mmCIF file with all atom_site columns, C-alpha atoms in Angstrom:
data_model
loop_
_atom_site.group_PDB
_atom_site.id
_atom_site.type_symbol
_atom_site.label_atom_id
_atom_site.label_alt_id
_atom_site.label_comp_id
_atom_site.label_asym_id
_atom_site.label_entity_id
_atom_site.label_seq_id
_atom_site.pdbx_PDB_ins_code
_atom_site.Cartn_x
_atom_site.Cartn_y
_atom_site.Cartn_z
_atom_site.occupancy
_atom_site.B_iso_or_equiv
_atom_site.pdbx_formal_charge
_atom_site.auth_seq_id
_atom_site.auth_comp_id
_atom_site.auth_asym_id
_atom_site.auth_atom_id
_atom_site.pdbx_PDB_model_num
ATOM 1  C CA . MET A 1 1  ? -138.808 -153.717 89.999  1.00 39.00 ? 1246 MET A CA 1
ATOM 2  C CA . SER A 1 2  ? -140.289 -156.953 89.672  1.00 45.00 ? 1247 SER A CA 1
ATOM 3  C CA . LYS A 1 3  ? -141.799 -158.528 92.043  1.00 48.00 ? 1248 LYS A CA 1
ATOM 4  C CA . VAL A 1 4  ? -141.618 -162.728 92.648  1.00 48.00 ? 1249 VAL A CA 1
ATOM 5  C CA . ILE A 1 5  ? -144.187 -164.646 94.750  1.00 49.00 ? 1250 ILE A CA 1
ATOM 6  C CA . ARG A 1 6  ? -143.016 -167.857 95.439  1.00 55.00 ? 1251 ARG A CA 1
ATOM 7  C CA . VAL A 1 7  ? -145.461 -170.584 96.885  1.00 55.00 ? 1252 VAL A CA 1
ATOM 8  C CA . ARG A 1 8  ? -144.539 -173.972 98.493  1.00 54.00 ? 1253 ARG A CA 1
ATOM 9  C CA . TYR A 1 9  ? -146.326 -177.085 98.833  1.00 51.00 ? 1254 TYR A CA 1
ATOM 10 C CA . LYS A 1 10 ? -145.672 -178.917 102.000 1.00 52.00 ? 1255 LYS A CA 1
ATOM 11 C CA . LYS A 1 11 ? -147.591 -181.683 104.034 1.00 52.00 ? 1256 LYS A CA 1
ATOM 12 C CA . ARG A 1 12 ? -150.166 -181.503 101.384 1.00 47.00 ? 1257 ARG A CA 1
ATOM 13 C CA . VAL A 1 13 ? -151.023 -177.429 102.457 1.00 47.00 ? 1258 VAL A CA 1
ATOM 14 C CA . LEU A 1 14 ? -150.087 -174.739 100.118 1.00 48.00 ? 1259 LEU A CA 1
ATOM 15 C CA . LYS A 1 15 ? -148.160 -172.021 101.643 1.00 52.00 ? 1260 LYS A CA 1
ATOM 16 C CA . SER A 1 16 ? -147.468 -168.350 99.875  1.00 53.00 ? 1261 SER A CA 1
ATOM 17 C CA . LEU A 1 17 ? -144.520 -166.767 100.948 1.00 53.00 ? 1262 LEU A CA 1
ATOM 18 C CA . GLU A 1 18 ? -143.277 -163.188 101.114 1.00 53.00 ? 1263 GLU A CA 1
ATOM 19 C CA . PRO A 1 19 ? -142.079 -161.722 97.564  1.00 51.00 ? 1264 PRO A CA 1
ATOM 20 C CA . LEU A 1 20 ? -138.539 -162.379 96.679  1.00 48.00 ? 1265 LEU A CA 1
ATOM 21 C CA . ASP A 1 21 ? -136.000 -161.254 94.115  1.00 53.00 ? 1266 ASP A CA 1
ATOM 22 C CA . LEU A 1 22 ? -135.461 -163.245 91.085  1.00 51.00 ? 1267 LEU A CA 1
ATOM 23 C CA . THR A 1 23 ? -131.923 -164.770 92.154  1.00 59.00 ? 1268 THR A CA 1
ATOM 24 C CA . GLU A 1 24 ? -134.024 -165.982 95.360  1.00 59.00 ? 1269 GLU A CA 1
ATOM 25 C CA . CYS A 1 25 ? -136.758 -167.565 93.101  1.00 57.00 ? 1270 CYS A CA 1
ATOM 26 C CA . GLU A 1 26 ? -133.777 -168.988 91.123  1.00 59.00 ? 1271 GLU A CA 1
ATOM 27 C CA . LYS A 1 27 ? -132.108 -171.006 94.489  1.00 61.00 ? 1272 LYS A CA 1
ATOM 28 C CA . ALA A 1 28 ? -136.009 -172.071 95.167  1.00 59.00 ? 1273 ALA A CA 1
ATOM 29 C CA . GLU A 1 29 ? -136.226 -173.885 91.422  1.00 58.00 ? 1274 GLU A CA 1
ATOM 30 C CA . ILE A 1 30 ? -132.946 -176.068 92.270  1.00 52.00 ? 1275 ILE A CA 1
ATOM 31 C CA . ILE A 1 31 ? -134.501 -176.979 95.856  1.00 54.00 ? 1276 ILE A CA 1
ATOM 32 C CA . ILE A 1 32 ? -137.269 -178.295 94.083  1.00 53.00 ? 1277 ILE A CA 1
ATOM 33 C CA . ARG A 1 33 ? -135.097 -180.701 92.604  1.00 56.00 ? 1278 ARG A CA 1
ATOM 34 C CA . LYS A 1 34 ? -133.970 -181.668 95.569  1.00 56.00 ? 1279 LYS A CA 1
ATOM 35 C CA . VAL A 1 35 ? -136.983 -181.709 97.548  1.00 55.00 ? 1280 VAL A CA 1
ATOM 36 C CA . PRO A 1 36 ? -140.419 -182.561 96.676  1.00 51.00 ? 1281 PRO A CA 1
ATOM 37 C CA . CYS A 1 37 ? -141.735 -179.414 96.597  1.00 52.00 ? 1282 CYS A CA 1
ATOM 38 C CA . LEU A 1 38 ? -143.989 -176.934 94.465  1.00 51.00 ? 1283 LEU A CA 1
ATOM 39 C CA . ILE A 1 39 ? -142.610 -173.864 93.553  1.00 54.00 ? 1284 ILE A CA 1
ATOM 40 C CA . ILE A 1 40 ? -144.611 -171.674 91.478  1.00 55.00 ? 1285 ILE A CA 1
ATOM 41 C CA . CYS A 1 41 ? -142.491 -168.213 90.741  1.00 53.00 ? 1286 CYS A CA 1
ATOM 42 C CA . CYS A 1 42 ? -144.540 -165.041 89.351  1.00 52.00 ? 1287 CYS A CA 1
ATOM 43 C CA . SER A 1 43 ? -142.743 -162.130 88.189  1.00 50.00 ? 1288 SER A CA 1
ATOM 44 C CA . SER A 1 44 ? -144.390 -159.024 87.127  1.00 49.00 ? 1289 SER A CA 1
ATOM 45 C CA . SER A 1 45 ? -142.754 -155.701 86.457  1.00 43.00 ? 1290 SER A CA 1
#
């Protein structure tokens, strides 16, 4: 199983969220286009 770590940049503070699925990560990438947030996804098998 691959784990995804999502980091969102909000209020000039980096917050690390719990590991999410790849599907959740894809949704996050769509949100970054609507909301100014930096999202980093790292997948590891």
